[in-house]
Amino acid sequence: MARIMGREQTMVEPRAVDTVALAGRRFQVRDHYEVGREKVREFARAVQNYHDAHHAEPYARKIGYDSIVAPPTFASVVGTAGTRALLDEVLTDYELTQILQTDQTFEIHRPILAGDTIRTQILIESVRQFGDNDFVTARFELVNQDDEITQIGSTTIVARRGAEVDPNLVEAVDKIFMHSRPEHRTGEPSDNSALIPIESEANEHPPVAPPRPVHTVQDFDRLSVGDQLPAGTATLTRGDLANYAGVAGDPNPIHFSERAAELVGLPTVVAHGMLTMGLAAEYLTSWLGDPTAFEKFSVRFSGFVPVRPDAASTIEFTGKIKSLDPERRAGTIVLGGTSDGRKLFGRAVAEVRFS
């Protein structure tokens, strides 16, 4: 599972919030997100997505786009900021050091391109309680400057209510966590908050752009259900983790601090769950030959990749064709990932199109 940790919590006591009652609440992110050309390239390097369309316009034009194309999981950069705002301003009844991300899904209607201006709405779809744990699912709708839905993301986190936190952990986080803006943590957005409440019934869904042609290297007519994809590998070092943390905006200290990892029961620093998802996207893209062929990509996290300070860690990827749709020339691919014999995904599925 991917852990999420928040800022030090002793400055302001959060007000108790009826989290179940928050289900169905919808928010507009106050500011838009401008997709920078260099940001796309930085993110592609951080998740080791090597397709040339992520790096130079001539190659993007070969697959039908005038601007460089963001990797399939780039929307996580926007989503991470939205999740952080939800935890800071709305879901304030949780101790932020006791939160895990369990699931991530991207529905990709149009690739995100350098130069896009993205507006985001967030819907708290559900809050399910099991014992002291809340499973919170949030839906993110990303709309571009042409008022088209580009992607819809869904994130599920599990959060503990009323958790007693080791004071050593609080002290450690206070000393090593990245400084950020002060948080008011009142349970309701303020005039200068990142989120604006909106009425769900007043929301009008923008149109979904029609699918564009893809340019895959795989010949659909030669594929069969049950075919195995060639095995692949990726390696991660502490430098990779530090780079991803900065590029993706995820400064959780368990990804760079031995002390923080130890205090939450981990054997050593571990890789971000979303980083492993990005690496899985590259594995599949390298077989497809076109990063825009993704229609849907979902992962349930079940393990982690430990990364020691003195050696790189290896992830082994596998893939298998689960189903094929001749009418749409589309298919469903089941992916697997392991590291040191540890299974990383409880489920990893991609729905893709072929040229």
PDB file of C-alpha atoms in Angstrom, residues 62-327:
ATOM      1  CA  LYS A  62       4.035  11.145 -35.288  1.00  0.00           C
ATOM      2  CA  ILE A  63       1.249   9.900 -33.024  1.00  0.00           C
ATOM      3  CA  GLY A  64      -1.078  12.813 -33.785  1.00  0.00           C
ATOM      4  CA  TYR A  65      -0.291  15.582 -31.278  1.00  0.00           C
ATOM      5  CA  ASP A  66       1.376  18.970 -31.697  1.00  0.00           C
ATOM      6  CA  SER A  67       2.654  19.159 -28.104  1.00  0.00           C
ATOM      7  CA  ILE A  68       4.614  16.637 -26.121  1.00  0.00           C
ATOM      8  CA  VAL A  69       2.398  14.037 -24.470  1.00  0.00           C
ATOM      9  CA  ALA A  70       2.287  13.488 -20.706  1.00  0.00           C
ATOM     10  CA  PRO A  71       2.771   9.910 -19.461  1.00  0.00           C
ATOM     11  CA  PRO A  72      -0.378   7.897 -18.626  1.00  0.00           C
ATOM     12  CA  THR A  73      -0.041   8.522 -14.859  1.00  0.00           C
ATOM     13  CA  PHE A  74       0.803  12.247 -15.064  1.00  0.00           C
ATOM     14  CA  ALA A  75      -2.643  13.131 -13.696  1.00  0.00           C
ATOM     15  CA  SER A  76      -1.375  11.913 -10.321  1.00  0.00           C
ATOM     16  CA  VAL A  77       0.521  15.207 -10.014  1.00  0.00           C
ATOM     17  CA  VAL A  78      -2.785  17.075 -10.145  1.00  0.00           C
ATOM     18  CA  GLY A  79      -4.550  14.456  -8.030  1.00  0.00           C
ATOM     19  CA  THR A  80      -1.922  14.505  -5.269  1.00  0.00           C
ATOM     20  CA  ALA A  81      -2.481  18.216  -4.757  1.00  0.00           C
ATOM     21  CA  GLY A  82      -6.241  17.664  -4.653  1.00  0.00           C
ATOM     22  CA  THR A  83      -5.961  14.820  -2.150  1.00  0.00           C
ATOM     23  CA  ARG A  84      -3.731  16.929   0.065  1.00  0.00           C
ATOM     24  CA  ALA A  85      -6.287  19.757  -0.027  1.00  0.00           C
ATOM     25  CA  LEU A  86      -9.083  17.356   0.935  1.00  0.00           C
ATOM     26  CA  LEU A  87      -7.102  16.109   3.927  1.00  0.00           C
ATOM     27  CA  ASP A  88      -6.110  19.633   4.984  1.00  0.00           C
ATOM     28  CA  GLU A  89      -9.499  21.289   4.585  1.00  0.00           C
ATOM     29  CA  VAL A  90     -12.313  18.714   4.588  1.00  0.00           C
ATOM     30  CA  LEU A  91     -11.267  15.273   5.845  1.00  0.00           C
ATOM     31  CA  THR A  92      -9.792  16.736   9.015  1.00  0.00           C
ATOM     32  CA  ASP A  93     -10.859  13.962  11.407  1.00  0.00           C
ATOM     33  CA  TYR A  94      -7.860  11.797  10.602  1.00  0.00           C
ATOM     34  CA  GLU A  95      -4.334  11.608  11.938  1.00  0.00           C
ATOM     35  CA  LEU A  96      -2.463  12.107   8.694  1.00  0.00           C
ATOM     36  CA  THR A  97       0.419   9.812   9.609  1.00  0.00           C
ATOM     37  CA  GLN A  98      -2.080   6.925   9.691  1.00  0.00           C
ATOM     38  CA  ILE A  99      -3.301   7.048   6.083  1.00  0.00           C
ATOM     39  CA  LEU A 100      -2.675   4.535   3.294  1.00  0.00           C
ATOM     40  CA  GLN A 101      -3.568   4.735  -0.382  1.00  0.00           C
ATOM     41  CA  THR A 102      -5.035   1.401  -1.462  1.00  0.00           C
ATOM     42  CA  ASP A 103      -6.369   1.956  -5.001  1.00  0.00           C
ATOM     43  CA  GLN A 104      -5.823   4.243  -7.981  1.00  0.00           C
ATOM     44  CA  THR A 105      -7.727   4.338 -11.271  1.00  0.00           C
ATOM     45  CA  PHE A 106      -7.291   6.571 -14.331  1.00  0.00           C
ATOM     46  CA  GLU A 107      -9.954   6.763 -17.050  1.00  0.00           C
ATOM     47  CA  ILE A 108      -8.132   8.420 -19.940  1.00  0.00           C
ATOM     48  CA  HIS A 109     -10.385  10.084 -22.512  1.00  0.00           C
ATOM     49  CA  ARG A 110      -7.704  12.322 -23.991  1.00  0.00           C
ATOM     50  CA  PRO A 111      -3.979  12.499 -23.252  1.00  0.00           C
ATOM     51  CA  ILE A 112      -2.760  15.441 -21.226  1.00  0.00           C
ATOM     52  CA  LEU A 113      -0.483  17.627 -23.355  1.00  0.00           C
ATOM     53  CA  ALA A 114       2.094  20.283 -22.585  1.00  0.00           C
ATOM     54  CA  GLY A 115       0.273  23.612 -22.732  1.00  0.00           C
ATOM     55  CA  ASP A 116      -3.049  22.273 -21.439  1.00  0.00           C
ATOM     56  CA  THR A 117      -4.895  24.209 -18.757  1.00  0.00           C
ATOM     57  CA  ILE A 118      -6.600  21.778 -16.385  1.00  0.00           C
ATOM     58  CA  ARG A 119      -9.516  22.512 -14.070  1.00  0.00           C
ATOM     59  CA  THR A 120     -10.370  19.933 -11.422  1.00  0.00           C
ATOM     60  CA  GLN A 121     -13.517  18.940  -9.597  1.00  0.00           C
ATOM     61  CA  ILE A 122     -13.398  16.508  -6.693  1.00  0.00           C
ATOM     62  CA  LEU A 123     -16.278  14.348  -5.501  1.00  0.00           C
ATOM     63  CA  ILE A 124     -16.132  12.393  -2.246  1.00  0.00           C
ATOM     64  CA  GLU A 125     -17.852   9.329  -3.662  1.00  0.00           C
ATOM     65  CA  SER A 126     -18.080   7.221  -0.521  1.00  0.00           C
ATOM     66  CA  VAL A 127     -16.907   6.855   3.058  1.00  0.00           C
ATOM     67  CA  ARG A 128     -17.168   3.281   4.362  1.00  0.00           C
ATOM     68  CA  GLN A 129     -16.387   2.481   7.982  1.00  0.00           C
ATOM     69  CA  PHE A 130     -14.932  -0.822   9.174  1.00  0.00           C
ATOM     70  CA  GLY A 131     -14.004  -0.773  12.836  1.00  0.00           C
ATOM     71  CA  ASP A 132     -11.634   2.138  13.397  1.00  0.00           C
ATOM     72  CA  ASN A 133     -10.868   2.441   9.695  1.00  0.00           C
ATOM     73  CA  ASP A 134     -12.555   4.636   7.105  1.00  0.00           C
ATOM     74  CA  PHE A 135     -12.246   3.790   3.419  1.00  0.00           C
ATOM     75  CA  VAL A 136     -12.618   7.063   1.538  1.00  0.00           C
ATOM     76  CA  THR A 137     -13.002   7.087  -2.247  1.00  0.00           C
ATOM     77  CA  ALA A 138     -12.568  10.399  -4.074  1.00  0.00           C
ATOM     78  CA  ARG A 139     -13.230  11.019  -7.766  1.00  0.00           C
ATOM     79  CA  PHE A 140     -11.242  13.636  -9.690  1.00  0.00           C
ATOM     80  CA  GLU A 141     -12.564  15.078 -12.952  1.00  0.00           C
ATOM     81  CA  LEU A 142      -9.950  16.875 -15.047  1.00  0.00           C
ATOM     82  CA  VAL A 143     -11.249  19.256 -17.722  1.00  0.00           C
ATOM     83  CA  ASN A 144      -9.044  20.987 -20.268  1.00  0.00           C
ATOM     84  CA  GLN A 145      -9.153  24.458 -21.841  1.00  0.00           C
ATOM     85  CA  ASP A 146     -11.548  23.170 -24.521  1.00  0.00           C
ATOM     86  CA  ASP A 147     -14.066  22.144 -21.829  1.00  0.00           C
ATOM     87  CA  GLU A 148     -13.467  18.466 -22.550  1.00  0.00           C
ATOM     88  CA  ILE A 149     -12.988  15.841 -19.886  1.00  0.00           C
ATOM     89  CA  THR A 150      -9.456  14.594 -20.350  1.00  0.00           C
ATOM     90  CA  GLN A 151      -9.251  12.166 -17.456  1.00  0.00           C
ATOM     91  CA  ILE A 152     -11.274  10.901 -14.528  1.00  0.00           C
ATOM     92  CA  GLY A 153      -9.292   9.582 -11.610  1.00  0.00           C
ATOM     93  CA  SER A 154     -10.435   7.649  -8.574  1.00  0.00           C
ATOM     94  CA  THR A 155      -8.396   7.276  -5.386  1.00  0.00           C
ATOM     95  CA  THR A 156      -9.203   5.198  -2.323  1.00  0.00           C
ATOM     96  CA  ILE A 157      -7.458   5.789   0.986  1.00  0.00           C
ATOM     97  CA  VAL A 158      -7.886   3.985   4.286  1.00  0.00           C
ATOM     98  CA  ALA A 159      -7.607   6.204   7.339  1.00  0.00           C
ATOM     99  CA  ARG A 160      -7.645   5.374  11.035  1.00  0.00           C
ATOM    100  CA  ARG A 161      -9.876   7.383  13.337  1.00  0.00           C
ATOM    101  CA  GLY A 162      -8.741   8.188  16.867  1.00  0.00           C
ATOM    102  CA  ALA A 163      -5.321   6.626  16.344  1.00  0.00           C
ATOM    103  CA  GLU A 164      -2.729   7.131  19.051  1.00  0.00           C
ATOM    104  CA  VAL A 165       0.436   8.386  17.414  1.00  0.00           C
ATOM    105  CA  ASP A 166       3.906   7.641  18.728  1.00  0.00           C
ATOM    106  CA  PRO A 167       5.272  10.987  19.984  1.00  0.00           C
ATOM    107  CA  ASN A 168       8.636   9.986  18.516  1.00  0.00           C
ATOM    108  CA  LEU A 169       6.951   9.867  15.098  1.00  0.00           C
ATOM    109  CA  VAL A 170       5.468  13.340  15.585  1.00  0.00           C
ATOM    110  CA  GLU A 171       8.881  14.690  16.569  1.00  0.00           C
ATOM    111  CA  ALA A 172      10.612  12.966  13.660  1.00  0.00           C
ATOM    112  CA  VAL A 173       8.089  14.239  11.128  1.00  0.00           C
ATOM    113  CA  ASP A 174       8.361  17.754  12.537  1.00  0.00           C
ATOM    114  CA  LYS A 175      12.120  17.700  12.018  1.00  0.00           C
ATOM    115  CA  ILE A 176      12.296  16.170   8.553  1.00  0.00           C
ATOM    116  CA  PHE A 177       9.035  16.934   6.752  1.00  0.00           C
ATOM    117  CA  MET A 178       9.008  19.536   4.000  1.00  0.00           C
ATOM    118  CA  HIS A 179       7.682  22.894   5.192  1.00  0.00           C
ATOM    119  CA  SER A 180       4.498  24.098   3.521  1.00  0.00           C
ATOM    120  CA  ARG A 181       1.786  26.700   3.951  1.00  0.00           C
ATOM    121  CA  PRO A 182       0.081  26.905   7.360  1.00  0.00           C
ATOM    122  CA  GLU A 183      -3.099  24.888   7.652  1.00  0.00           C
ATOM    123  CA  HIS A 184      -6.277  26.074   9.345  1.00  0.00           C
ATOM    124  CA  ARG A 185      -7.847  22.569   9.565  1.00  0.00           C
ATOM    125  CA  THR A 186     -11.313  23.747  10.561  1.00  0.00           C
ATOM    126  CA  GLY A 187     -13.257  21.126   8.628  1.00  0.00           C
ATOM    127  CA  GLU A 188     -14.765  23.737   6.278  1.00  0.00           C
ATOM    128  CA  PRO A 189     -13.001  25.517   3.391  1.00  0.00           C
ATOM    129  CA  SER A 190     -12.217  29.183   4.054  1.00  0.00           C
ATOM    130  CA  ASP A 191     -12.073  32.102   1.649  1.00  0.00           C
ATOM    131  CA  ASN A 192      -8.414  31.422   0.898  1.00  0.00           C
ATOM    132  CA  SER A 193      -8.654  27.631   0.803  1.00  0.00           C
ATOM    133  CA  ALA A 194      -7.753  25.488  -2.176  1.00  0.00           C
ATOM    134  CA  LEU A 195     -11.286  24.065  -2.517  1.00  0.00           C
ATOM    135  CA  ILE A 196     -14.649  25.682  -3.271  1.00  0.00           C
ATOM    136  CA  PRO A 197     -17.796  23.690  -2.328  1.00  0.00           C
ATOM    137  CA  ILE A 198     -20.270  23.291  -5.178  1.00  0.00           C
ATOM    138  CA  GLU A 199     -23.703  21.746  -5.407  1.00  0.00           C
ATOM    139  CA  SER A 200     -23.575  18.262  -6.910  1.00  0.00           C
ATOM    140  CA  GLU A 201     -26.952  18.598  -8.577  1.00  0.00           C
ATOM    141  CA  ALA A 202     -25.842  21.829 -10.257  1.00  0.00           C
ATOM    142  CA  ASN A 203     -22.810  20.197 -11.808  1.00  0.00           C
ATOM    143  CA  GLU A 204     -22.913  19.834 -15.564  1.00  0.00           C
ATOM    144  CA  HIS A 205     -20.503  17.271 -16.941  1.00  0.00           C
ATOM    145  CA  PRO A 206     -18.430  18.581 -19.866  1.00  0.00           C
ATOM    146  CA  PRO A 207     -18.416  16.477 -23.018  1.00  0.00           C
ATOM    147  CA  VAL A 208     -15.975  13.655 -23.482  1.00  0.00           C
ATOM    148  CA  ALA A 209     -13.750  14.089 -26.511  1.00  0.00           C
ATOM    149  CA  PRO A 210     -14.168  11.388 -29.179  1.00  0.00           C
ATOM    150  CA  PRO A 211     -11.316   8.862 -29.224  1.00  0.00           C
ATOM    151  CA  ARG A 212      -8.375   9.682 -31.453  1.00  0.00           C
ATOM    152  CA  PRO A 213      -6.442   7.178 -33.571  1.00  0.00           C
ATOM    153  CA  VAL A 214      -3.613   5.338 -31.871  1.00  0.00           C
ATOM    154  CA  HIS A 215      -0.363   4.129 -33.391  1.00  0.00           C
ATOM    155  CA  THR A 216       0.582   0.899 -31.659  1.00  0.00           C
ATOM    156  CA  VAL A 217       3.258  -1.454 -32.909  1.00  0.00           C
ATOM    157  CA  GLN A 218       1.252  -4.557 -31.993  1.00  0.00           C
ATOM    158  CA  ASP A 219      -0.880  -6.114 -34.741  1.00  0.00           C
ATOM    159  CA  PHE A 220      -4.295  -6.680 -33.194  1.00  0.00           C
ATOM    160  CA  ASP A 221      -5.121  -9.460 -35.652  1.00  0.00           C
ATOM    161  CA  ARG A 222      -2.152 -11.493 -34.398  1.00  0.00           C
ATOM    162  CA  LEU A 223      -3.062 -11.233 -30.721  1.00  0.00           C
ATOM    163  CA  SER A 224      -4.909 -13.917 -28.762  1.00  0.00           C
ATOM    164  CA  VAL A 225      -6.492 -14.089 -25.344  1.00  0.00           C
ATOM    165  CA  GLY A 226      -3.986 -15.618 -22.954  1.00  0.00           C
ATOM    166  CA  ASP A 227      -0.907 -14.307 -24.740  1.00  0.00           C
ATOM    167  CA  GLN A 228       1.907 -13.429 -22.348  1.00  0.00           C
ATOM    168  CA  LEU A 229       3.760 -10.141 -22.751  1.00  0.00           C
ATOM    169  CA  PRO A 230       7.552 -10.296 -22.618  1.00  0.00           C
ATOM    170  CA  ALA A 231       8.810  -9.929 -19.058  1.00  0.00           C
ATOM    171  CA  GLY A 232      10.295  -6.581 -18.107  1.00  0.00           C
ATOM    172  CA  THR A 233      12.301  -5.039 -15.292  1.00  0.00           C
ATOM    173  CA  ALA A 234      12.873  -1.636 -13.737  1.00  0.00           C
ATOM    174  CA  THR A 235      15.349  -0.526 -11.093  1.00  0.00           C
ATOM    175  CA  LEU A 236      14.995   2.079  -8.359  1.00  0.00           C
ATOM    176  CA  THR A 237      17.617   3.848  -6.263  1.00  0.00           C
ATOM    177  CA  ARG A 238      17.302   6.315  -3.403  1.00  0.00           C
ATOM    178  CA  GLY A 239      17.995   9.036  -5.966  1.00  0.00           C
ATOM    179  CA  ASP A 240      15.009   7.905  -8.028  1.00  0.00           C
ATOM    180  CA  LEU A 241      12.790   8.149  -4.947  1.00  0.00           C
ATOM    181  CA  ALA A 242      14.024  11.632  -4.075  1.00  0.00           C
ATOM    182  CA  ASN A 243      13.544  12.789  -7.655  1.00  0.00           C
ATOM    183  CA  TYR A 244      10.001  11.406  -7.882  1.00  0.00           C
ATOM    184  CA  ALA A 245       9.056  12.961  -4.529  1.00  0.00           C
ATOM    185  CA  GLY A 246      10.010  16.407  -5.778  1.00  0.00           C
ATOM    186  CA  VAL A 247       8.520  16.090  -9.256  1.00  0.00           C
ATOM    187  CA  ALA A 248       5.232  14.512  -8.156  1.00  0.00           C
ATOM    188  CA  GLY A 249       4.779  16.665  -5.056  1.00  0.00           C
ATOM    189  CA  ASP A 250       4.768  13.736  -2.626  1.00  0.00           C
ATOM    190  CA  PRO A 251       7.235  14.552   0.188  1.00  0.00           C
ATOM    191  CA  ASN A 252       6.305  11.656   2.515  1.00  0.00           C
ATOM    192  CA  PRO A 253       9.501  11.079   4.553  1.00  0.00           C
ATOM    193  CA  ILE A 254       9.158   7.274   4.533  1.00  0.00           C
ATOM    194  CA  HIS A 255      10.523   7.547   0.978  1.00  0.00           C
ATOM    195  CA  PHE A 256      13.797   9.179   2.075  1.00  0.00           C
ATOM    196  CA  SER A 257      14.166   8.937   5.878  1.00  0.00           C
ATOM    197  CA  GLU A 258      15.242   5.709   7.594  1.00  0.00           C
ATOM    198  CA  ARG A 259      13.938   7.098  10.887  1.00  0.00           C
ATOM    199  CA  ALA A 260      10.467   7.848   9.525  1.00  0.00           C
ATOM    200  CA  ALA A 261      10.279   4.427   7.854  1.00  0.00           C
ATOM    201  CA  GLU A 262      11.349   2.693  11.081  1.00  0.00           C
ATOM    202  CA  LEU A 263       8.764   4.519  13.180  1.00  0.00           C
ATOM    203  CA  VAL A 264       5.884   3.333  10.959  1.00  0.00           C
ATOM    204  CA  GLY A 265       7.126  -0.258  10.981  1.00  0.00           C
ATOM    205  CA  LEU A 266       8.893  -0.453   7.613  1.00  0.00           C
ATOM    206  CA  PRO A 267      12.214  -2.274   7.175  1.00  0.00           C
ATOM    207  CA  THR A 268      13.772   0.642   5.295  1.00  0.00           C
ATOM    208  CA  VAL A 269      12.845   3.471   2.935  1.00  0.00           C
ATOM    209  CA  VAL A 270      10.246   2.315   0.390  1.00  0.00           C
ATOM    210  CA  ALA A 271       9.214   3.445  -3.083  1.00  0.00           C
ATOM    211  CA  HIS A 272       6.038   5.436  -3.683  1.00  0.00           C
ATOM    212  CA  GLY A 273       3.094   3.313  -4.790  1.00  0.00           C
ATOM    213  CA  MET A 274       2.354   5.776  -7.577  1.00  0.00           C
ATOM    214  CA  LEU A 275       5.962   5.508  -8.743  1.00  0.00           C
ATOM    215  CA  THR A 276       5.562   1.742  -9.146  1.00  0.00           C
ATOM    216  CA  MET A 277       2.338   2.379 -11.075  1.00  0.00           C
ATOM    217  CA  GLY A 278       4.195   4.761 -13.378  1.00  0.00           C
ATOM    218  CA  LEU A 279       6.870   2.134 -13.986  1.00  0.00           C
ATOM    219  CA  ALA A 280       4.157  -0.408 -14.826  1.00  0.00           C
ATOM    220  CA  ALA A 281       2.760   2.076 -17.364  1.00  0.00           C
ATOM    221  CA  GLU A 282       6.170   2.257 -19.027  1.00  0.00           C
ATOM    222  CA  TYR A 283       6.369  -1.547 -19.147  1.00  0.00           C
ATOM    223  CA  LEU A 284       3.075  -1.700 -21.025  1.00  0.00           C
ATOM    224  CA  THR A 285       3.839   1.335 -23.211  1.00  0.00           C
ATOM    225  CA  SER A 286       7.103  -0.238 -24.365  1.00  0.00           C
ATOM    226  CA  TRP A 287       5.078  -3.222 -25.654  1.00  0.00           C
ATOM    227  CA  LEU A 288       2.266  -1.129 -27.153  1.00  0.00           C
ATOM    228  CA  GLY A 289       4.526   1.476 -28.742  1.00  0.00           C
ATOM    229  CA  ASP A 290       2.046   4.300 -28.052  1.00  0.00           C
ATOM    230  CA  PRO A 291       1.479   5.889 -24.593  1.00  0.00           C
ATOM    231  CA  THR A 292      -1.864   7.317 -25.745  1.00  0.00           C
ATOM    232  CA  ALA A 293      -3.347   3.836 -26.266  1.00  0.00           C
ATOM    233  CA  PHE A 294      -4.447   3.624 -22.613  1.00  0.00           C
ATOM    234  CA  GLU A 295      -8.199   3.953 -22.006  1.00  0.00           C
ATOM    235  CA  LYS A 296      -8.207   2.884 -18.369  1.00  0.00           C
ATOM    236  CA  PHE A 297      -5.485   1.933 -15.916  1.00  0.00           C
ATOM    237  CA  SER A 298      -6.227   0.748 -12.394  1.00  0.00           C
ATOM    238  CA  VAL A 299      -4.075  -0.612  -9.591  1.00  0.00           C
ATOM    239  CA  ARG A 300      -4.763  -1.977  -6.123  1.00  0.00           C
ATOM    240  CA  PHE A 301      -1.596  -1.677  -4.072  1.00  0.00           C
ATOM    241  CA  SER A 302      -0.707  -4.671  -1.905  1.00  0.00           C
ATOM    242  CA  GLY A 303       3.044  -4.432  -1.295  1.00  0.00           C
ATOM    243  CA  PHE A 304       6.013  -2.090  -1.322  1.00  0.00           C
ATOM    244  CA  VAL A 305       9.503  -1.892  -2.791  1.00  0.00           C
ATOM    245  CA  PRO A 306      12.215  -1.471  -0.130  1.00  0.00           C
ATOM    246  CA  VAL A 307      15.153   0.582  -1.397  1.00  0.00           C
ATOM    247  CA  ARG A 308      18.411   0.354   0.529  1.00  0.00           C
ATOM    248  CA  PRO A 309      20.940   3.204   0.529  1.00  0.00           C
ATOM    249  CA  ASP A 310      23.713   1.108  -0.966  1.00  0.00           C
ATOM    250  CA  ALA A 311      22.007  -0.855  -3.762  1.00  0.00           C
ATOM    251  CA  ALA A 312      19.316  -0.520  -6.403  1.00  0.00           C
ATOM    252  CA  SER A 313      16.066  -2.469  -6.092  1.00  0.00           C
ATOM    253  CA  THR A 314      14.639  -4.386  -9.026  1.00  0.00           C
ATOM    254  CA  ILE A 315      10.981  -4.694 -10.005  1.00  0.00           C
ATOM    255  CA  GLU A 316       9.918  -7.490 -12.330  1.00  0.00           C
ATOM    256  CA  PHE A 317       6.850  -6.926 -14.502  1.00  0.00           C
ATOM    257  CA  THR A 318       4.645  -9.405 -16.344  1.00  0.00           C
ATOM    258  CA  GLY A 319       1.552  -9.042 -18.498  1.00  0.00           C
ATOM    259  CA  LYS A 320      -1.171 -11.213 -19.974  1.00  0.00           C
ATOM    260  CA  ILE A 321      -3.983 -10.506 -22.423  1.00  0.00           C
ATOM    261  CA  LYS A 322      -7.230 -11.113 -20.546  1.00  0.00           C
ATOM    262  CA  SER A 323      -9.721 -10.202 -23.288  1.00  0.00           C
ATOM    263  CA  LEU A 324      -9.941  -8.755 -26.804  1.00  0.00           C
ATOM    264  CA  ASP A 325     -12.702  -6.781 -28.498  1.00  0.00           C
ATOM    265  CA  PRO A 326     -12.431  -7.144 -32.318  1.00  0.00           C
ATOM    266  CA  GLU A 327     -15.143  -4.568 -32.984  1.00  0.00           C
TER     267      GLU A 327
END
